[in-house]
Structure formats: C-alpha cells, structure tokens
Short mmCIF file of C-alpha atoms and ligand atoms in Angstrom, two decimals:
data_model
loop_
_atom_site.label_atom_id
_atom_site.label_comp_id
_atom_site.label_asym_id
_atom_site.label_seq_id
_atom_site.Cartn_x
_atom_site.Cartn_y
_atom_site.Cartn_z
CA MET V 1 0.00 0.00 0.00
CA THR V 2 1.21 3.52 -0.73
CA THR V 3 0.92 5.91 2.15
CA ARG V 4 2.04 9.49 2.01
CA ARG V 5 5.08 8.57 4.05
CA THR V 6 6.17 5.73 1.76
CA MET V 7 5.58 7.98 -1.23
CA LEU V 8 7.69 10.70 0.33
CA GLN V 9 10.40 8.18 1.15
CA ALA V 10 10.34 6.90 -2.41
CA LEU V 11 10.57 10.42 -3.74
CA ALA V 12 13.43 11.27 -1.41
CA GLY V 13 15.21 8.10 -2.58
CA ALA V 14 14.72 9.11 -6.20
CA ALA V 15 16.25 12.50 -5.37
CA LEU V 16 13.37 14.46 -6.86
CA LEU V 17 13.46 18.19 -6.67
CA PRO V 18 12.23 19.44 -3.28
CA SER V 19 9.81 21.74 -5.11
CA SER V 20 7.68 18.72 -6.07
CA LEU V 21 7.04 17.75 -2.45
CA PRO V 22 4.44 20.36 -1.50
CA VAL V 23 2.37 19.35 -4.52
CA LEU V 24 2.36 15.75 -3.35
CA ALA V 25 1.59 16.73 0.22
CA ALA V 26 -1.42 18.71 -0.93
CA ALA V 27 -2.69 15.88 -3.12
CA ALA V 28 -2.60 13.11 -0.52
CA ALA V 29 -4.51 13.25 2.77
CA PRO V 30 -2.12 12.57 5.68
CA GLU V 31 -3.77 9.24 6.41
CA GLY V 32 -3.69 7.97 2.81
CA GLU V 33 -6.62 6.31 1.10
CA ALA V 34 -10.03 7.07 2.65
CA LEU V 35 -11.51 4.28 4.74
CA LYS V 36 -14.71 4.40 2.67
CA GLU V 37 -12.65 3.74 -0.47
CA ILE V 38 -10.84 0.76 1.02
CA ALA V 39 -14.23 -0.56 2.13
CA ARG V 40 -15.93 0.13 -1.21
CA ARG V 41 -13.45 -1.97 -3.15
CA LYS V 42 -14.59 -4.96 -1.07
CA GLY V 43 -18.31 -4.19 -1.30
CA LEU V 44 -18.49 -2.81 2.25
CA ARG V 45 -19.81 0.55 3.44
CA PHE V 46 -17.80 2.28 6.15
CA GLY V 47 -19.08 4.99 8.44
CA THR V 48 -19.81 6.36 11.87
CA ALA V 49 -22.42 7.67 14.24
CA VAL V 50 -22.61 11.46 14.31
CA GLY V 51 -23.91 13.35 17.31
CA GLY V 52 -25.87 16.56 16.89
CA GLY V 53 -23.79 18.59 19.34
CA ARG V 54 -21.26 21.36 18.85
CA ASN V 55 -18.23 19.07 18.83
CA GLN V 56 -19.59 16.78 16.10
CA PHE V 57 -22.28 17.93 13.65
CA GLY V 58 -21.63 21.49 14.78
CA ASP V 59 -17.86 21.28 14.12
CA PRO V 60 -16.87 21.88 10.47
CA ALA V 61 -13.54 20.07 10.94
CA TYR V 62 -15.25 17.02 12.39
CA ARG V 63 -17.86 17.06 9.63
CA ALA V 64 -15.10 17.24 7.03
CA LEU V 65 -13.38 14.23 8.58
CA VAL V 66 -16.65 12.26 8.43
CA GLU V 67 -17.22 13.29 4.81
CA ARG V 68 -13.69 12.24 3.86
CA GLU V 69 -13.76 8.83 5.53
CA CYS V 70 -17.41 7.70 5.47
CA SER V 71 -20.04 6.48 3.03
CA ILE V 72 -22.69 5.84 5.70
CA ILE V 73 -23.70 7.59 8.93
CA VAL V 74 -26.23 7.15 11.71
CA ALA V 75 -27.48 9.73 14.20
CA GLU V 76 -25.99 9.06 17.63
CA ASN V 77 -29.18 10.23 19.38
CA GLU V 78 -31.36 12.35 17.10
CA MET V 79 -33.62 9.59 15.70
CA LYS V 80 -34.32 7.95 19.04
CA TRP V 81 -37.95 8.04 20.16
CA GLN V 82 -37.14 10.31 23.09
CA ALA V 83 -35.47 12.77 20.70
CA LEU V 84 -38.23 12.67 18.07
CA GLU V 85 -41.17 12.84 20.51
CA PRO V 86 -39.82 14.28 23.78
CA ALA V 87 -43.35 15.15 24.91
CA ARG V 88 -46.38 13.18 23.80
CA ASP V 89 -47.54 14.19 20.30
CA ALA V 90 -44.91 16.98 20.14
CA TYR V 91 -42.63 15.76 17.39
CA ARG V 92 -39.25 17.33 16.84
CA PHE V 93 -37.71 16.19 13.56
CA GLU V 94 -35.44 19.15 12.82
CA PRO V 95 -32.10 17.94 14.30
CA ALA V 96 -32.32 14.55 12.57
CA ASP V 97 -33.59 16.15 9.35
CA ALA V 98 -30.63 18.53 9.25
CA MET V 99 -28.24 15.62 9.59
CA LEU V 100 -30.00 13.62 6.89
CA ALA V 101 -29.93 16.60 4.51
CA TRP V 102 -26.17 16.97 5.11
CA ALA V 103 -25.63 13.24 4.56
CA GLU V 104 -27.49 13.37 1.25
CA ARG V 105 -25.59 16.47 0.10
CA SER V 106 -22.35 14.72 0.99
CA LYS V 107 -23.30 11.50 -0.82
CA MET V 108 -23.45 9.50 2.40
CA THR V 109 -26.32 7.17 3.15
CA MET V 110 -27.93 7.30 6.60
CA ARG V 111 -29.25 4.48 8.79
CA GLY V 112 -32.06 4.89 11.29
CA HIS V 113 -31.36 4.29 15.00
CA ASN V 114 -33.74 3.27 16.56
CA LEU V 115 -37.50 2.72 16.56
CA PHE V 116 -37.79 0.81 19.86
CA TRP V 117 -35.16 0.78 22.61
CA GLN V 118 -36.23 -1.89 25.07
CA ALA V 119 -34.36 -0.58 28.14
CA GLU V 120 -37.03 1.30 30.07
CA LYS V 121 -34.63 4.07 31.04
CA TRP V 122 -34.23 5.08 27.39
CA LEU V 123 -37.91 5.22 26.49
CA PRO V 124 -39.37 8.74 26.33
CA ALA V 125 -40.09 9.69 29.95
CA TRP V 126 -43.81 10.14 29.24
CA LEU V 127 -43.99 6.59 27.84
CA ALA V 128 -41.88 4.92 30.55
CA LYS V 129 -44.42 6.14 33.12
CA GLU V 130 -47.38 4.81 31.15
CA ASP V 131 -49.45 1.96 32.57
CA PHE V 132 -51.44 0.22 29.86
CA GLY V 133 -52.85 -2.29 32.34
CA ALA V 134 -54.36 -5.11 30.36
CA ASP V 135 -55.08 -2.80 27.43
CA ARG V 136 -52.80 -4.36 24.87
CA SER V 137 -54.60 -2.71 21.97
CA ARG V 138 -53.82 0.78 23.34
CA ALA V 139 -50.12 -0.12 23.44
CA GLU V 140 -50.38 -1.51 19.91
CA ARG V 141 -52.01 1.69 18.67
CA LEU V 142 -49.23 3.77 20.20
CA MET V 143 -46.55 1.59 18.59
CA ARG V 144 -48.32 1.87 15.23
CA LYS V 145 -48.55 5.66 15.51
CA HIS V 146 -44.85 5.92 16.31
CA VAL V 147 -43.66 3.70 13.45
CA GLN V 148 -46.12 5.23 11.00
CA THR V 149 -45.14 8.80 11.91
CA VAL V 150 -41.40 8.22 11.79
CA CYS V 151 -41.25 5.89 8.79
CA ARG V 152 -43.63 8.04 6.74
CA HIS V 153 -41.59 11.11 7.61
CA TYR V 154 -38.38 9.55 6.27
CA GLY V 155 -39.82 7.32 3.53
CA THR V 156 -37.17 5.64 1.39
CA ARG V 157 -34.49 8.13 2.48
CA ILE V 158 -33.70 5.75 5.34
CA ALA V 159 -32.95 2.31 3.89
CA SER V 160 -31.97 0.48 7.08
CA TRP V 161 -33.59 0.72 10.52
CA ASP V 162 -32.56 -0.56 13.92
CA VAL V 163 -36.13 -1.58 14.67
CA VAL V 164 -35.49 -3.03 18.11
CA ASN V 165 -32.47 -2.12 20.22
CA GLU V 166 -31.10 -4.08 23.19
CA ALA V 167 -34.01 -6.40 24.00
CA ILE V 168 -31.97 -8.88 26.06
CA ASP V 169 -30.92 -8.34 29.67
CA PRO V 170 -27.23 -9.40 29.78
CA ALA V 171 -27.60 -10.44 33.45
CA ASP V 172 -29.93 -13.37 32.74
CA GLY V 173 -30.35 -13.57 28.96
CA LYS V 174 -34.08 -12.89 29.26
CA LEU V 175 -36.18 -10.33 27.41
CA ARG V 176 -36.24 -6.91 29.08
CA GLN V 177 -39.56 -5.60 30.32
CA ASN V 178 -40.85 -2.06 29.88
CA ALA V 179 -44.12 -0.15 29.75
CA LEU V 180 -44.88 -1.56 26.29
CA THR V 181 -43.91 -5.19 26.87
CA ARG V 182 -46.00 -5.30 30.07
CA ALA V 183 -49.09 -4.48 28.02
CA PHE V 184 -48.49 -7.73 26.09
CA ALA V 185 -48.38 -9.86 29.27
CA ARG V 186 -51.62 -11.66 28.46
CA GLY V 187 -49.98 -13.07 25.33
CA ALA V 188 -46.41 -14.29 25.16
CA GLY V 189 -45.13 -10.98 26.56
CA ALA V 190 -42.13 -9.08 25.24
CA ILE V 191 -41.61 -11.37 22.24
CA ASP V 192 -45.09 -10.44 20.97
CA GLN V 193 -44.23 -6.76 21.29
CA ILE V 194 -40.91 -7.25 19.45
CA ASP V 195 -42.61 -9.26 16.72
CA LEU V 196 -45.15 -6.46 16.28
CA ALA V 197 -42.39 -3.83 16.14
CA PHE V 198 -40.84 -5.55 13.13
CA ARG V 199 -44.19 -6.14 11.42
CA LEU V 200 -45.04 -2.45 11.77
CA ALA V 201 -41.64 -1.44 10.43
CA HIS V 202 -42.18 -3.73 7.47
CA GLU V 203 -45.63 -2.25 6.87
CA TYR V 204 -44.47 1.38 6.92
CA ALA V 205 -40.95 0.94 5.52
CA PRO V 206 -41.33 -2.05 3.20
CA HIS V 207 -38.16 -1.09 1.31
CA ALA V 208 -35.95 -1.08 4.40
CA GLN V 209 -33.47 -3.50 5.89
CA LEU V 210 -34.86 -4.28 9.36
CA VAL V 211 -32.24 -4.85 12.04
CA TYR V 212 -32.12 -6.15 15.59
CA ASN V 213 -29.25 -4.29 17.33
CA ASP V 214 -27.46 -5.34 20.54
CA TYR V 215 -24.11 -5.21 22.38
CA MET V 216 -23.36 -8.88 23.17
CA ARG V 217 -19.64 -9.70 23.02
CA GLY V 218 -17.50 -12.85 22.80
CA ASP V 219 -16.23 -12.85 26.40
CA SER V 220 -17.48 -14.94 29.30
CA GLY V 221 -19.28 -11.93 30.84
CA SER V 222 -21.53 -12.00 27.78
CA THR V 223 -22.42 -15.73 27.67
CA LYS V 224 -26.05 -15.30 28.76
CA HIS V 225 -26.43 -12.26 26.56
CA ARG V 226 -25.34 -14.18 23.45
CA ALA V 227 -27.58 -17.14 24.31
CA GLY V 228 -30.56 -14.83 24.88
CA VAL V 229 -30.06 -13.06 21.55
CA LEU V 230 -29.81 -16.35 19.66
CA ALA V 231 -32.92 -17.72 21.38
CA MET V 232 -34.86 -14.58 20.49
CA LEU V 233 -33.66 -14.64 16.88
CA ALA V 234 -34.66 -18.31 16.59
CA GLU V 235 -38.12 -17.58 17.97
CA LEU V 236 -38.62 -14.66 15.57
CA LYS V 237 -37.51 -16.81 12.66
CA LYS V 238 -40.04 -19.47 13.70
CA ARG V 239 -42.75 -16.79 13.74
CA GLY V 240 -41.79 -15.49 10.31
CA THR V 241 -41.09 -12.04 11.74
CA PRO V 242 -39.72 -9.68 9.04
CA ILE V 243 -36.22 -9.17 10.40
CA HIS V 244 -33.26 -9.19 8.07
CA ALA V 245 -30.09 -8.58 10.01
CA LEU V 246 -28.35 -8.62 13.35
CA GLY V 247 -26.58 -5.40 14.31
CA LEU V 248 -23.37 -6.08 16.22
CA GLN V 249 -22.77 -2.94 18.26
CA ALA V 250 -19.18 -4.07 18.85
CA HIS V 251 -18.30 -1.92 21.85
CA ILE V 252 -15.21 -4.10 22.37
CA GLY V 253 -12.16 -3.91 24.62
CA SER V 254 -12.07 -4.00 28.41
CA TRP V 255 -15.54 -4.68 29.72
CA ASP V 256 -15.76 -7.84 31.77
CA GLU V 257 -13.29 -9.16 34.35
CA SER V 258 -11.00 -11.04 31.97
CA PRO V 259 -8.09 -8.70 31.25
CA GLU V 260 -7.70 -9.43 27.55
CA ARG V 261 -9.92 -10.83 24.85
CA GLY V 262 -8.41 -14.27 24.58
CA ARG V 263 -8.51 -16.93 21.93
CA GLU V 264 -11.47 -18.55 23.68
CA ASP V 265 -13.47 -15.29 23.47
CA MET V 266 -12.89 -15.15 19.74
CA LEU V 267 -13.96 -18.79 19.36
CA GLN V 268 -17.16 -18.02 21.23
CA TRP V 269 -17.72 -14.95 19.09
CA ARG V 270 -17.25 -16.92 15.90
CA ARG V 271 -19.65 -19.58 17.16
CA PHE V 272 -22.22 -16.88 17.88
CA LEU V 273 -21.87 -15.33 14.40
CA ASP V 274 -22.04 -18.80 12.81
CA GLU V 275 -25.33 -19.50 14.57
CA ALA V 276 -26.86 -16.14 13.68
CA THR V 277 -25.87 -16.37 10.02
CA ALA V 278 -26.99 -20.03 9.82
CA MET V 279 -30.48 -18.79 10.72
CA GLY V 280 -30.33 -16.60 7.61
CA TYR V 281 -29.60 -13.23 9.20
CA ASP V 282 -27.25 -10.71 7.62
CA LEU V 283 -24.79 -8.85 9.84
CA LEU V 284 -23.69 -5.24 10.37
CA ILE V 285 -21.18 -3.70 12.73
CA THR V 286 -23.23 -0.79 14.02
CA GLU V 287 -21.33 0.94 16.88
CA PHE V 288 -17.66 -0.08 16.95
CA ASP V 289 -15.20 1.37 19.47
CA VAL V 290 -12.53 -0.01 21.81
CA ASN V 291 -12.76 0.53 25.56
CA ASP V 292 -9.16 0.99 26.84
CA ARG V 293 -10.08 0.91 30.54
CA ARG V 294 -7.52 -1.77 31.45
CA LEU V 295 -4.71 -0.69 29.15
CA PRO V 296 -1.69 1.26 30.46
CA ALA V 297 -1.73 5.05 30.74
CA ASP V 298 1.20 5.38 28.34
CA ILE V 299 -0.32 6.60 25.10
CA ALA V 300 1.85 4.63 22.68
CA GLN V 301 1.24 1.39 24.57
CA ARG V 302 -2.45 2.14 24.96
CA ASP V 303 -2.98 2.96 21.30
CA ALA V 304 -1.09 -0.18 20.29
CA GLY V 305 -3.28 -2.27 22.62
CA VAL V 306 -6.46 -0.73 21.22
CA ALA V 307 -5.30 -1.35 17.65
CA ALA V 308 -4.38 -4.97 18.41
CA ALA V 309 -7.74 -5.68 20.06
CA ALA V 310 -9.51 -4.14 17.08
CA ARG V 311 -7.53 -6.20 14.60
CA ASP V 312 -8.32 -9.47 16.41
CA PHE V 313 -12.00 -8.64 16.50
CA LEU V 314 -12.24 -7.29 12.96
CA ASP V 315 -10.33 -10.17 11.38
CA VAL V 316 -12.97 -12.56 12.68
CA THR V 317 -16.03 -10.37 12.23
CA LEU V 318 -15.23 -8.97 8.78
CA SER V 319 -14.54 -12.51 7.55
CA TYR V 320 -18.32 -12.96 7.21
CA PRO V 321 -19.28 -11.81 3.70
CA ARG V 322 -22.86 -11.37 4.93
CA LEU V 323 -21.61 -8.32 6.80
CA SER V 324 -21.94 -5.32 4.51
CA ASP V 325 -21.85 -2.23 6.75
CA PHE V 326 -19.24 -1.23 9.32
CA LEU V 327 -20.00 1.81 11.48
CA LEU V 328 -18.04 3.27 14.37
CA TRP V 329 -19.68 4.98 17.37
CA GLY V 330 -17.64 8.14 16.79
CA MET V 331 -14.49 8.95 14.81
CA ALA V 332 -12.45 10.87 17.40
CA ASP V 333 -11.63 10.25 21.06
CA HIS V 334 -12.92 13.52 22.50
CA ILE V 335 -16.49 13.00 21.31
CA SER V 336 -16.83 9.36 22.40
CA TRP V 337 -19.70 8.45 24.73
CA LEU V 338 -17.11 6.54 26.79
CA GLN V 339 -15.64 9.83 28.07
CA THR V 340 -18.77 10.45 30.08
CA TRP V 341 -19.80 6.87 30.81
CA ASP V 342 -19.15 6.83 34.54
CA GLU V 343 -20.32 3.27 35.18
CA ALA V 344 -16.90 1.95 34.14
CA PRO V 345 -14.25 4.68 33.99
CA ARG V 346 -10.47 4.18 33.86
CA ALA V 347 -9.02 3.82 37.37
CA ASP V 348 -6.55 6.64 36.59
CA LYS V 349 -9.41 8.84 35.28
CA LEU V 350 -7.43 9.67 32.13
CA PRO V 351 -9.50 10.41 29.03
CA MET V 352 -10.27 7.28 27.01
CA ARG V 353 -8.73 6.67 23.57
CA PRO V 354 -11.35 4.41 21.93
CA CYS V 355 -11.55 5.90 18.41
CA PRO V 356 -9.35 6.00 15.27
CA TYR V 357 -8.65 9.76 15.56
CA ASP V 358 -7.45 11.74 18.56
CA ALA V 359 -8.92 14.95 19.94
CA GLN V 360 -6.89 16.97 17.42
CA LEU V 361 -8.31 14.82 14.62
CA ARG V 362 -4.95 13.15 14.00
CA PRO V 363 -5.07 9.50 12.87
CA LYS V 364 -4.06 6.88 15.45
CA PRO V 365 -2.88 3.27 15.14
CA LEU V 366 -6.53 2.18 15.37
CA ARG V 367 -7.17 3.81 12.02
CA GLN V 368 -4.35 1.78 10.51
CA ALA V 369 -5.72 -1.42 12.09
CA ILE V 370 -9.16 -0.73 10.58
CA ALA V 371 -7.64 -0.02 7.16
CA ASP V 372 -5.49 -3.16 7.29
CA ALA V 373 -8.40 -5.35 8.42
CA MET V 374 -10.57 -4.11 5.54
CA ARG V 375 -7.75 -4.57 3.03
CA THR V 376 -7.32 -8.21 4.01
CA MET V 377 -10.98 -9.22 4.46
CA PRO V 378 -12.77 -11.18 1.75
CA ALA V 379 -14.92 -9.29 -0.76
CA ARG V 380 -18.64 -9.04 0.04
CA ARG V 381 -21.43 -10.51 -2.07
CA ALA V 382 -22.40 -8.42 -5.07
O1 9MR F 1 -23.74 7.57 22.60
C1 9MR F 1 -25.08 7.72 23.04
C2 9MR F 1 -25.16 8.73 24.18
O2 9MR F 1 -24.80 10.01 23.70
C3 9MR F 1 -26.57 8.76 24.75
O3 9MR F 1 -26.60 9.57 25.90
C4 9MR F 1 -27.05 7.36 25.11
C5 9MR F 1 -28.51 7.37 25.53
O4 9MR F 1 -29.35 7.78 24.48
O5 9MR F 1 -26.92 6.49 23.99
C6 9MR F 1 -25.60 6.38 23.50
O6 9MR F 1 -25.58 5.50 22.39
C7 9MR F 1 -25.91 4.14 22.65
C8 9MR F 1 -26.69 3.60 21.47
O7 9MR F 1 -27.79 4.42 21.18
C9 9MR F 1 -27.12 2.17 21.71
N1 9MR F 1 -26.00 1.34 22.07
C10 9MR F 1 -25.12 1.82 23.11
C11 9MR F 1 -24.67 3.25 22.80
C12 9MR F 1 -23.67 3.74 23.83
O8 9MR F 1 -24.27 3.82 25.09
#
C-alpha cells in the first residue's frame, strides 16, 4: 500500500526536486486512502455515528473528517424516540432532518437508529411512566402511531432501521420488560411486542433492511447475553417475523473481568456469528469502538493495545461476507460516549482513547488497524 510517508520516502530516494514535495503533500490526505474507499473496493460501506452537538455535527472540521472517511452515517441520538417525541404528540424532527440533509448532500447514506429501545430508562419519559394495564390494543395503537409517523416522515431516504435495540438483559439472557412489553403480558409478553415492532416497520418501511441491534460480546461476561439473543432470533424466525439482520454494536475492549480478549473469546464470538448467520440473518457492525479501561496510561502502549484488540476482532467479524456495513460509534476520542460513561471509567481517570482519531483529529494506530483489516478481508457478495 502507498501511504504518504512511503511515497515521500520513495521520492526522497529518487532525489526528486524538493519543489515537487508540497504538490504531493497537498494531493494526498495525511492518512492515505479514505476508509470508505478501502471498504468500497470490497463491497463494504464504512461509516460512523454522528452526534448533533457542537463538537460533532456542529464542528466543520469534524464534519469534514466524516465526509472524507465515510459512506454511511447514523445519528448518535437524534432519531431515538425520546429525541423525536420528547413530549407526547410533540414531534421534533429538525435535528435529525438537518443531519440527513447533510448526509445526502455529501453523498453518504444514513441508517435509522432506533424505533424501539427496550431498556425502560431510554424510552421517552412520558412513555416509561405509562401503565397500559391489560389494554394491549392501546399499546399496539401507540406503537403503530410511532412507526407510522417516523417511517412516513423519512420514507425511502432511510434504507436500514434498527427496529429493536437491546431487548436482552445481559444479566440473565431474558427479554427486558418495559411499559410496552407489560401491556403484552396476556400473550407471550415481550416477544409479541418485538414481533409487532418488526411487522409495523415492514408495513411502513417495506423497502428497508430491518435490524435487531445489541451489544453482546465474545467474552465470558456475555455468555447469557449471546444465548438470549440467539434464542430470540430463533423464535422470531419461527414466527416469520420480518427481520433481516443482526446489528453487532461491537463496543469491544475491556468490559468484563478477563483482562484481555483471549482466543477462547474469539472462538465463542465466531460460534455466535455462525449460529446467527446459519439462521439466515445478515450482519452489520453498528457501533464499533474499543474501551481501553484496562490498558496502560502510556499513550503509545495504549494505542497499540487498542489497535491490536480491534484487529483481532475485525479479522474474525469482517470474515463474514454477509456483513456489509461497518459503522463506528464516533471517529475521534474527545467526542466518544465513553468519556462520560461513569459506570466503568479508567481507574486513573485519564480520558479514554477508543476511536481512530485523537482529539486533534490526527489518525491513530486504530485507524491503521481498521484499514489493514478491511484490506485483508474477503470481498462481500455483489
Ligand atoms: O452515545 C449515546 C449517548 O450520547 C446517549 O446519551 C445514550 C442514551 O441515548 O446512547 C448512546 O448510544 C448508545 C446507542 O444508542 C445504543 N447502544 C449503546 C450506545 C452507547 O451507550
């Protein structure tokens, strides 16, 4: 591969006139070929989540970085139910619409995230408080109104939806309960509500790829989570639920108690992906980043550890040709959700370094690991 540095070295070796160097420097971005280009050659789309705040969508330099590297984006928060309908019947589409308009102008496609987030704490506050009692049909009408309103608003401009997000409780592998699922208690419970969510999405966005999105990992702390997701996917397949793909959030790195992702974790991960794809589901990486909580403070060592963990994970995950989209949950360290995630901070309280660019938007070894993994992965289906 020809990076700017190798090109400069070659030119220096060939004793070219120094006056030719600035021309070359201007022509090549410092990080070489764009990640979206490397991905495109293999039939993959590469992208990131973009947050609506001042340091992401509001920052021209950050936007330019996203435009340069990405062919697909997703709103970090702006299409969530609580963002679109913060108070009952008071829809607020403008922030998400502005992002979609930018994506279209910049020739990037945009995914939808998400129609139903099963964790009660992330439902709109007005809905989380709701008690439907035994009135399942009232809950169904509300779900229909939500999907109809949002999917009609976006039409075919959104071609892939995370229809249901995080339905499985990692602690026991069971389906999470919330104000909506409780209304379905007279039937089979949460699985009926999830089934309906996908059927509604299919009704109002018949063109769209419909995705179940979750954060299960390969490590032993995630064993019940993986089993619960597979059991749910098997049940939905049995019911003929219109669901096309499994979204792998891929928040990897230091999460559970095992210090490193070992060989065994990767075997378990592969087994999980084998089972999901054997059921006929496509795959996407929807929210990739690398938690560096247990890596040393030293930046060179930390960045190398993050890059190595990414490479191990990506070599396995990108080996599945059914996986056709790869999105990060942020391009640069300073904007990552992990900086403010206080449930599991670094012991030394240093800022995290989970993304391929640093706070000055300079590429890090993780960017190289992502580029290398995409260069060596098999080509996708046509
Ligand atoms: O990064 C998102 C953060 O800004 C929000 O406060 C939070 C709650 O809406 O959601 C974060 O994104 C999550 C995503 O929507 C679903 N998977 C886990 C992500 C990180 O927590």
